[in-house]
Amino acid sequence: MIRQLAQQEKAQVFATDTLLCTLMSTLRSVYSWDIIVTRIGNALYLDKRDPMVFDLLNVNETAFDAPEDDKESINSVVSLSQEASMINQNFTQQVLLKEKEQQYAFPNNNPFQIPGEELSSTAYKYRKWQLSEDVAMIARCEIDGVSKAKDGSDQLMTIKALNEFDSKVTGMDWRKMLDSQRGAVLATELKNNSNKLAKWTAQAILAGSEQLKIGYVSRVHPKDPYTHVILGMSAQKPRDFATSINLNLNQSWGILKAVIDLCIKLPEGKYVLMKDPNKTILRLYQVPDDEFIEKEPEINEEPTDEVKEDSDDED
């Protein structure tokens, strides 16, 4: 779809909501990340260098006590990221109605559909913004679900899940406090996962979702990272939620526009935009055009000596 829109020159900048919300909430990020910026003709493309790493959800990124670095621990940074990503993927599908007559169908089929395989129920919505008089941007945004409003209209939803891995770490037991003190639980999560919540909110706004559904998922046992239970769920209006978590949308759009204005003026080529791991700044590096492209392994065909067997002729 983006290739078609680019060929039709519908916009000058093309990206996905995951990339854009990362830029919009970059002031809250602690860990480093990077984005590939490709300038071709009058078009600018933003892409992921390593989708398997970029799409992982961080846990307690902004907490006072960061997760441990022991790779063998189930509560290490990498293990918690993989667990949180798995929970979100499963949670978004588990809370949906499975009956086909109750499912909402968009006009076009899923572009990633493969015959004989059943994909996760996700919709892709392409939205366009006019950033300036000469620059327009199109982004592919994800919609996780649709619900019915009281007036019978359809409301698009973005569905995410917060996860508790050990109540002793946060000092707050969700099983005891979620029903009576949900505000305190959310405040603690905002302190520990400020960047993640800001990204989810920005992503919901970019997609045009009327609701942001947040689930609360906890381990059945603190030592078992594979078995979980859903403890509750809350619904928020994305823009109201942005105000409640002190996410300045004007500032977020300003950061995004500043980055795009800088990149759109670059000469043609490939670049890497990286968030500095030690400072709240972004660094831009130019790289070769064939960088990050998987190359076929070269086969060294060395000449070999032929061995011939001598045979005695019989008279």
mmCIF file of C-alpha atoms in Angstrom:
data_model
loop_
_atom_site.group_PDB
_atom_site.id
_atom_site.type_symbol
_atom_site.label_atom_id
_atom_site.label_comp_id
_atom_site.label_asym_id
_atom_site.label_seq_id
_atom_site.Cartn_x
_atom_site.Cartn_y
_atom_site.Cartn_z
ATOM 1 C CA MET A 1 0.000 0.000 0.000
ATOM 2 C CA ILE A 2 2.775 2.444 0.881
ATOM 3 C CA ARG A 3 4.570 1.548 -2.353
ATOM 4 C CA GLN A 4 1.421 2.333 -4.330
ATOM 5 C CA LEU A 5 0.858 5.607 -2.482
ATOM 6 C CA ALA A 6 4.483 6.606 -3.057
ATOM 7 C CA GLN A 7 4.247 5.845 -6.787
ATOM 8 C CA GLN A 8 1.118 8.016 -6.951
ATOM 9 C CA GLU A 9 3.008 10.790 -5.102
ATOM 10 C CA LYS A 10 0.260 11.101 -2.502
ATOM 11 C CA ALA A 11 2.789 12.336 0.082
ATOM 12 C CA GLN A 12 6.480 12.996 0.625
ATOM 13 C CA VAL A 13 6.995 11.159 3.966
ATOM 14 C CA PHE A 14 6.037 7.534 4.642
ATOM 15 C CA ALA A 15 6.226 5.702 7.971
ATOM 16 C CA THR A 16 4.314 3.538 10.469
ATOM 17 C CA ASP A 17 2.644 4.614 13.699
ATOM 18 C CA THR A 18 5.169 2.574 15.719
ATOM 19 C CA LEU A 19 8.040 4.670 14.386
ATOM 20 C CA LEU A 20 6.221 7.980 14.726
ATOM 21 C CA CYS A 21 5.088 7.421 18.319
ATOM 22 C CA THR A 22 8.679 6.484 19.233
ATOM 23 C CA LEU A 23 9.848 9.854 17.952
ATOM 24 C CA MET A 24 6.957 11.695 19.590
ATOM 25 C CA SER A 25 7.794 10.283 23.038
ATOM 26 C CA THR A 26 11.566 10.335 22.679
ATOM 27 C CA LEU A 27 12.027 12.715 25.638
ATOM 28 C CA ARG A 28 10.789 9.946 27.945
ATOM 29 C CA SER A 29 12.926 7.151 26.513
ATOM 30 C CA VAL A 30 15.893 5.846 28.488
ATOM 31 C CA TYR A 31 17.051 2.949 26.344
ATOM 32 C CA SER A 32 18.656 3.522 22.972
ATOM 33 C CA TRP A 33 16.880 2.803 19.678
ATOM 34 C CA ASP A 34 17.481 3.536 16.001
ATOM 35 C CA ILE A 35 15.487 4.145 12.827
ATOM 36 C CA ILE A 36 16.526 3.835 9.185
ATOM 37 C CA VAL A 37 15.918 7.021 7.199
ATOM 38 C CA THR A 38 15.975 6.623 3.412
ATOM 39 C CA ARG A 39 15.866 9.599 1.069
ATOM 40 C CA ILE A 40 14.852 8.702 -2.519
ATOM 41 C CA GLY A 41 13.958 11.485 -4.956
ATOM 42 C CA ASN A 42 11.464 13.737 -3.210
ATOM 43 C CA ALA A 43 10.320 10.997 -0.828
ATOM 44 C CA LEU A 44 11.424 10.152 2.701
ATOM 45 C CA TYR A 45 10.924 6.681 4.199
ATOM 46 C CA LEU A 46 11.236 5.770 7.878
ATOM 47 C CA ASP A 47 11.793 2.093 8.630
ATOM 48 C CA LYS A 48 12.992 -0.272 11.372
ATOM 49 C CA ARG A 49 16.540 -1.579 11.292
ATOM 50 C CA ASP A 50 15.772 -4.662 13.362
ATOM 51 C CA PRO A 51 12.001 -5.238 13.743
ATOM 52 C CA MET A 52 12.506 -8.107 16.204
ATOM 53 C CA VAL A 53 14.235 -5.734 18.643
ATOM 54 C CA PHE A 54 12.424 -2.479 17.856
ATOM 55 C CA ASP A 55 8.961 -3.962 18.423
ATOM 56 C CA LEU A 56 9.803 -5.390 21.859
ATOM 57 C CA LEU A 57 8.068 -3.624 24.762
ATOM 58 C CA ASN A 58 10.295 -2.406 27.563
ATOM 59 C CA VAL A 59 9.331 -3.023 31.195
ATOM 60 C CA ASN A 60 10.141 -0.585 34.018
ATOM 61 C CA GLU A 61 12.299 1.464 31.643
ATOM 62 C CA THR A 62 11.842 4.648 33.715
ATOM 63 C CA ALA A 63 11.729 2.963 37.141
ATOM 64 C CA PHE A 64 14.085 3.995 39.932
ATOM 65 C CA ASP A 65 15.231 0.380 40.237
ATOM 66 C CA ALA A 66 15.780 -0.785 36.665
ATOM 67 C CA PRO A 67 15.513 -4.512 35.832
ATOM 68 C CA GLU A 68 18.636 -6.557 36.461
ATOM 69 C CA ASP A 69 21.180 -7.253 33.737
ATOM 70 C CA ASP A 70 21.598 -10.975 34.427
ATOM 71 C CA LYS A 71 20.661 -12.591 31.104
ATOM 72 C CA GLU A 72 19.849 -15.882 32.805
ATOM 73 C CA SER A 73 17.246 -14.263 35.092
ATOM 74 C CA ILE A 74 13.560 -14.307 34.191
ATOM 75 C CA ASN A 75 13.438 -10.675 35.364
ATOM 76 C CA SER A 76 16.249 -9.374 33.171
ATOM 77 C CA VAL A 77 15.678 -6.547 30.700
ATOM 78 C CA VAL A 78 15.515 -8.864 27.674
ATOM 79 C CA SER A 79 13.374 -11.533 29.366
ATOM 80 C CA LEU A 80 10.849 -8.989 30.641
ATOM 81 C CA SER A 81 10.661 -7.346 27.200
ATOM 82 C CA GLN A 82 9.941 -10.665 25.521
ATOM 83 C CA GLU A 83 7.351 -11.532 28.159
ATOM 84 C CA ALA A 84 5.578 -8.152 27.864
ATOM 85 C CA SER A 85 5.512 -8.395 24.055
ATOM 86 C CA MET A 86 4.075 -11.916 24.209
ATOM 87 C CA ILE A 87 1.404 -10.792 26.702
ATOM 88 C CA ASN A 88 0.359 -7.864 24.497
ATOM 89 C CA GLN A 89 0.142 -9.982 21.376
ATOM 90 C CA ASN A 90 -2.000 -12.608 23.089
ATOM 91 C CA PHE A 91 -4.087 -10.111 25.064
ATOM 92 C CA THR A 92 -5.158 -8.113 22.001
ATOM 93 C CA GLN A 93 -6.527 -11.306 20.453
ATOM 94 C CA GLN A 94 -8.030 -12.818 23.596
ATOM 95 C CA VAL A 95 -10.359 -9.899 24.354
ATOM 96 C CA LEU A 96 -11.910 -9.881 20.870
ATOM 97 C CA LEU A 97 -15.091 -11.628 19.795
ATOM 98 C CA LYS A 98 -14.276 -14.548 17.502
ATOM 99 C CA GLU A 99 -17.657 -15.064 15.819
ATOM 100 C CA LYS A 100 -17.387 -13.960 12.192
ATOM 101 C CA GLU A 101 -20.851 -12.383 12.165
ATOM 102 C CA GLN A 102 -19.726 -10.075 14.989
ATOM 103 C CA GLN A 103 -16.440 -9.077 13.405
ATOM 104 C CA TYR A 104 -15.937 -5.695 11.782
ATOM 105 C CA ALA A 105 -14.687 -5.863 8.190
ATOM 106 C CA PHE A 106 -12.783 -3.111 6.435
ATOM 107 C CA PRO A 107 -13.162 -2.599 2.656
ATOM 108 C CA ASN A 108 -9.782 -4.129 1.729
ATOM 109 C CA ASN A 109 -8.290 -7.460 2.757
ATOM 110 C CA ASN A 110 -5.273 -7.719 5.042
ATOM 111 C CA PRO A 111 -2.200 -7.045 2.834
ATOM 112 C CA PHE A 112 -0.191 -9.651 4.760
ATOM 113 C CA GLN A 113 -2.767 -12.429 4.317
ATOM 114 C CA ILE A 114 -1.294 -15.709 3.114
ATOM 115 C CA PRO A 115 -3.646 -18.403 1.723
ATOM 116 C CA GLY A 116 -4.163 -21.194 4.222
ATOM 117 C CA GLU A 117 -2.886 -19.210 7.215
ATOM 118 C CA GLU A 118 -4.906 -17.344 9.844
ATOM 119 C CA LEU A 119 -3.422 -13.996 10.829
ATOM 120 C CA SER A 120 -3.923 -12.073 14.047
ATOM 121 C CA SER A 121 -7.007 -9.869 13.918
ATOM 122 C CA THR A 122 -5.470 -6.459 13.183
ATOM 123 C CA ALA A 123 -6.579 -3.689 10.845
ATOM 124 C CA TYR A 124 -4.263 -1.268 9.068
ATOM 125 C CA LYS A 125 -5.457 2.277 8.554
ATOM 126 C CA TYR A 126 -3.547 4.702 6.337
ATOM 127 C CA ARG A 127 -3.773 8.317 7.498
ATOM 128 C CA LYS A 128 -2.410 11.493 5.968
ATOM 129 C CA TRP A 129 -1.212 14.697 7.648
ATOM 130 C CA GLN A 130 -0.195 17.962 5.985
ATOM 131 C CA LEU A 131 2.915 18.936 7.949
ATOM 132 C CA SER A 132 3.594 22.052 5.899
ATOM 133 C CA GLU A 133 2.623 23.607 2.612
ATOM 134 C CA ASP A 134 5.010 21.368 0.679
ATOM 135 C CA VAL A 135 5.313 18.285 2.912
ATOM 136 C CA ALA A 136 2.598 15.675 3.543
ATOM 137 C CA MET A 137 3.007 12.490 5.554
ATOM 138 C CA ILE A 138 1.235 9.134 5.286
ATOM 139 C CA ALA A 139 1.496 6.560 8.056
ATOM 140 C CA ARG A 140 0.229 3.029 8.406
ATOM 141 C CA CYS A 141 -1.588 2.820 11.736
ATOM 142 C CA GLU A 142 -2.827 -0.277 13.548
ATOM 143 C CA ILE A 143 -6.361 -0.763 14.871
ATOM 144 C CA ASP A 144 -6.791 -3.564 17.423
ATOM 145 C CA GLY A 145 -10.577 -3.685 17.710
ATOM 146 C CA VAL A 146 -13.974 -2.059 17.244
ATOM 147 C CA SER A 147 -16.687 -1.588 19.866
ATOM 148 C CA LYS A 148 -20.252 -0.341 19.755
ATOM 149 C CA ALA A 149 -21.023 3.009 21.351
ATOM 150 C CA LYS A 150 -24.296 3.730 23.162
ATOM 151 C CA ASP A 151 -25.693 5.403 20.054
ATOM 152 C CA GLY A 152 -24.868 2.315 17.973
ATOM 153 C CA SER A 153 -21.891 3.824 16.163
ATOM 154 C CA ASP A 154 -18.619 1.961 15.737
ATOM 155 C CA GLN A 155 -15.650 3.081 17.822
ATOM 156 C CA LEU A 156 -12.105 2.133 16.882
ATOM 157 C CA MET A 157 -9.935 0.837 19.716
ATOM 158 C CA THR A 158 -6.258 0.512 20.532
ATOM 159 C CA ILE A 159 -5.722 -2.372 22.975
ATOM 160 C CA LYS A 160 -2.631 -2.723 25.172
ATOM 161 C CA ALA A 161 -1.679 -4.538 28.376
ATOM 162 C CA LEU A 162 0.407 -3.616 31.400
ATOM 163 C CA ASN A 163 1.967 -6.586 33.171
ATOM 164 C CA GLU A 164 3.023 -7.286 36.748
ATOM 165 C CA PHE A 165 5.962 -9.654 37.134
ATOM 166 C CA ASP A 166 6.690 -9.374 40.868
ATOM 167 C CA SER A 167 4.698 -7.316 43.378
ATOM 168 C CA LYS A 168 7.740 -7.142 45.668
ATOM 169 C CA VAL A 169 9.589 -5.075 43.058
ATOM 170 C CA THR A 170 6.906 -2.391 42.764
ATOM 171 C CA GLY A 171 5.679 -2.740 46.336
ATOM 172 C CA MET A 172 2.104 -2.881 45.055
ATOM 173 C CA ASP A 173 0.074 -6.093 44.816
ATOM 174 C CA TRP A 174 -2.360 -5.736 41.930
ATOM 175 C CA ARG A 175 -4.583 -8.532 43.223
ATOM 176 C CA LYS A 176 -5.238 -6.568 46.418
ATOM 177 C CA MET A 177 -5.196 -2.992 45.118
ATOM 178 C CA LEU A 178 -6.509 -3.013 41.546
ATOM 179 C CA ASP A 179 -10.199 -2.871 42.475
ATOM 180 C CA SER A 180 -9.942 -0.373 45.334
ATOM 181 C CA GLN A 181 -6.922 1.715 44.279
ATOM 182 C CA ARG A 182 -6.664 1.485 40.497
ATOM 183 C CA GLY A 183 -5.536 5.117 40.308
ATOM 184 C CA ALA A 184 -2.565 4.373 42.544
ATOM 185 C CA VAL A 185 -1.661 1.328 40.445
ATOM 186 C CA LEU A 186 -1.797 3.388 37.243
ATOM 187 C CA ALA A 187 0.271 6.166 38.838
ATOM 188 C CA THR A 188 2.969 3.653 39.780
ATOM 189 C CA GLU A 189 2.962 2.224 36.253
ATOM 190 C CA LEU A 190 3.227 5.740 34.842
ATOM 191 C CA LYS A 191 6.312 6.327 36.979
ATOM 192 C CA ASN A 192 7.910 3.010 35.980
ATOM 193 C CA ASN A 193 6.754 2.891 32.336
ATOM 194 C CA SER A 194 6.346 6.539 31.379
ATOM 195 C CA ASN A 195 7.761 6.079 27.888
ATOM 196 C CA LYS A 196 5.665 3.004 27.084
ATOM 197 C CA LEU A 197 2.392 4.644 28.145
ATOM 198 C CA ALA A 198 3.257 7.797 26.192
ATOM 199 C CA LYS A 199 3.951 5.725 23.067
ATOM 200 C CA TRP A 200 0.656 3.845 23.412
ATOM 201 C CA THR A 201 -1.254 7.110 23.813
ATOM 202 C CA ALA A 202 0.442 8.718 20.815
ATOM 203 C CA GLN A 203 -0.157 5.563 18.773
ATOM 204 C CA ALA A 204 -3.879 5.620 19.601
ATOM 205 C CA ILE A 205 -4.113 9.297 18.616
ATOM 206 C CA LEU A 206 -2.262 8.701 15.345
ATOM 207 C CA ALA A 207 -4.620 5.835 14.492
ATOM 208 C CA GLY A 208 -7.679 7.942 15.278
ATOM 209 C CA SER A 209 -8.884 5.503 17.957
ATOM 210 C CA GLU A 210 -11.783 6.673 20.109
ATOM 211 C CA GLN A 211 -10.749 4.383 22.957
ATOM 212 C CA LEU A 212 -7.521 3.168 24.507
ATOM 213 C CA LYS A 213 -8.160 -0.104 26.330
ATOM 214 C CA ILE A 214 -5.534 -0.993 28.924
ATOM 215 C CA GLY A 215 -5.469 -4.454 30.488
ATOM 216 C CA TYR A 216 -3.778 -5.466 33.725
ATOM 217 C CA VAL A 217 -2.079 -8.856 33.461
ATOM 218 C CA SER A 218 -0.098 -10.580 36.210
ATOM 219 C CA ARG A 219 1.890 -13.774 36.540
ATOM 220 C CA VAL A 220 0.062 -16.623 38.223
ATOM 221 C CA HIS A 221 3.283 -17.176 40.174
ATOM 222 C CA PRO A 222 6.204 -14.699 40.349
ATOM 223 C CA LYS A 223 8.638 -17.441 39.279
ATOM 224 C CA ASP A 224 6.630 -18.477 36.200
ATOM 225 C CA PRO A 225 6.935 -16.033 33.257
ATOM 226 C CA TYR A 226 4.744 -18.152 30.951
ATOM 227 C CA THR A 227 1.416 -18.391 32.787
ATOM 228 C CA HIS A 228 -0.633 -15.263 33.370
ATOM 229 C CA VAL A 229 -4.047 -14.100 34.503
ATOM 230 C CA ILE A 230 -6.080 -11.037 33.465
ATOM 231 C CA LEU A 231 -6.951 -9.037 36.581
ATOM 232 C CA GLY A 232 -8.820 -6.121 35.048
ATOM 233 C CA MET A 233 -9.261 -3.686 32.202
ATOM 234 C CA SER A 234 -9.893 0.034 31.860
ATOM 235 C CA ALA A 235 -10.926 2.303 28.998
ATOM 236 C CA GLN A 236 -9.511 5.761 28.328
ATOM 237 C CA LYS A 237 -10.070 8.476 25.755
ATOM 238 C CA PRO A 238 -6.609 8.941 24.207
ATOM 239 C CA ARG A 239 -6.506 12.753 24.294
ATOM 240 C CA ASP A 240 -7.876 12.919 27.839
ATOM 241 C CA PHE A 241 -5.387 10.255 28.887
ATOM 242 C CA ALA A 242 -2.557 12.257 27.288
ATOM 243 C CA THR A 243 -3.498 15.195 29.500
ATOM 244 C CA SER A 244 -3.640 13.022 32.623
ATOM 245 C CA ILE A 245 -0.136 11.596 32.019
ATOM 246 C CA ASN A 246 1.294 15.044 31.148
ATOM 247 C CA LEU A 247 1.986 14.169 27.529
ATOM 248 C CA ASN A 248 2.299 17.469 25.680
ATOM 249 C CA LEU A 249 0.966 16.677 22.221
ATOM 250 C CA ASN A 250 2.104 20.016 20.765
ATOM 251 C CA GLN A 251 5.631 19.254 21.911
ATOM 252 C CA SER A 252 5.407 15.698 20.549
ATOM 253 C CA TRP A 253 4.288 16.902 17.128
ATOM 254 C CA GLY A 254 6.980 19.593 17.253
ATOM 255 C CA ILE A 255 9.702 16.967 17.793
ATOM 256 C CA LEU A 256 8.339 14.845 14.953
ATOM 257 C CA LYS A 257 8.110 17.796 12.555
ATOM 258 C CA ALA A 258 11.621 18.989 13.453
ATOM 259 C CA VAL A 259 13.085 15.553 12.672
ATOM 260 C CA ILE A 260 11.206 15.313 9.373
ATOM 261 C CA ASP A 261 12.157 18.861 8.344
ATOM 262 C CA LEU A 262 15.802 17.969 8.956
ATOM 263 C CA CYS A 263 15.687 14.660 7.099
ATOM 264 C CA ILE A 264 13.671 15.926 4.117
ATOM 265 C CA LYS A 265 16.520 18.336 3.298
ATOM 266 C CA LEU A 266 19.196 15.631 3.301
ATOM 267 C CA PRO A 267 20.842 14.492 0.041
ATOM 268 C CA GLU A 268 19.603 11.216 -1.396
ATOM 269 C CA GLY A 269 20.899 8.201 0.491
ATOM 270 C CA LYS A 270 20.458 6.076 3.600
ATOM 271 C CA TYR A 271 20.844 7.325 7.159
ATOM 272 C CA VAL A 272 20.451 6.000 10.704
ATOM 273 C CA LEU A 273 18.715 8.120 13.326
ATOM 274 C CA MET A 274 19.796 6.912 16.765
ATOM 275 C CA LYS A 275 18.750 7.907 20.250
ATOM 276 C CA ASP A 276 21.915 8.410 22.272
ATOM 277 C CA PRO A 277 22.110 5.782 25.048
ATOM 278 C CA ASN A 278 23.507 8.253 27.579
ATOM 279 C CA LYS A 279 21.879 11.591 26.690
ATOM 280 C CA THR A 280 18.469 12.895 25.633
ATOM 281 C CA ILE A 281 19.637 13.705 22.111
ATOM 282 C CA LEU A 282 19.260 12.169 18.665
ATOM 283 C CA ARG A 283 22.224 11.456 16.412
ATOM 284 C CA LEU A 284 22.061 11.120 12.625
ATOM 285 C CA TYR A 285 24.600 9.035 10.708
ATOM 286 C CA GLN A 286 24.953 8.450 6.977
ATOM 287 C CA VAL A 287 25.525 4.837 5.950
ATOM 288 C CA PRO A 288 26.118 3.054 2.611
ATOM 289 C CA ASP A 289 23.034 2.360 0.502
ATOM 290 C CA ASP A 290 23.487 -1.414 0.820
ATOM 291 C CA GLU A 291 23.800 -1.303 4.617
ATOM 292 C CA PHE A 292 21.394 -3.525 6.619
ATOM 293 C CA ILE A 293 20.534 -5.533 3.494
ATOM 294 C CA GLU A 294 21.007 -9.248 3.924
ATOM 295 C CA LYS A 295 23.587 -10.469 1.491
ATOM 296 C CA GLU A 296 23.796 -13.979 0.125
ATOM 297 C CA PRO A 297 26.840 -15.848 1.435
ATOM 298 C CA GLU A 298 29.647 -16.001 -1.060
ATOM 299 C CA ILE A 299 30.770 -19.471 -2.175
ATOM 300 C CA ASN A 300 34.480 -19.708 -2.689
ATOM 301 C CA GLU A 301 35.053 -21.984 -5.634
ATOM 302 C CA GLU A 302 38.724 -22.838 -5.384
ATOM 303 C CA PRO A 303 40.266 -24.960 -8.143
ATOM 304 C CA THR A 304 40.947 -28.542 -7.108
ATOM 305 C CA ASP A 305 43.523 -30.893 -8.468
ATOM 306 C CA GLU A 306 42.072 -33.713 -10.490
ATOM 307 C CA VAL A 307 43.320 -37.168 -9.557
ATOM 308 C CA LYS A 308 43.434 -39.685 -12.332
ATOM 309 C CA GLU A 309 43.775 -43.400 -11.762
ATOM 310 C CA ASP A 310 46.325 -45.140 -13.861
ATOM 311 C CA SER A 311 45.162 -48.471 -15.261
ATOM 312 C CA ASP A 312 47.339 -51.186 -16.771
ATOM 313 C CA ASP A 313 46.330 -52.261 -20.229
ATOM 314 C CA GLU A 314 45.982 -56.002 -20.557
ATOM 315 C CA ASP A 315 47.494 -57.590 -23.600
#
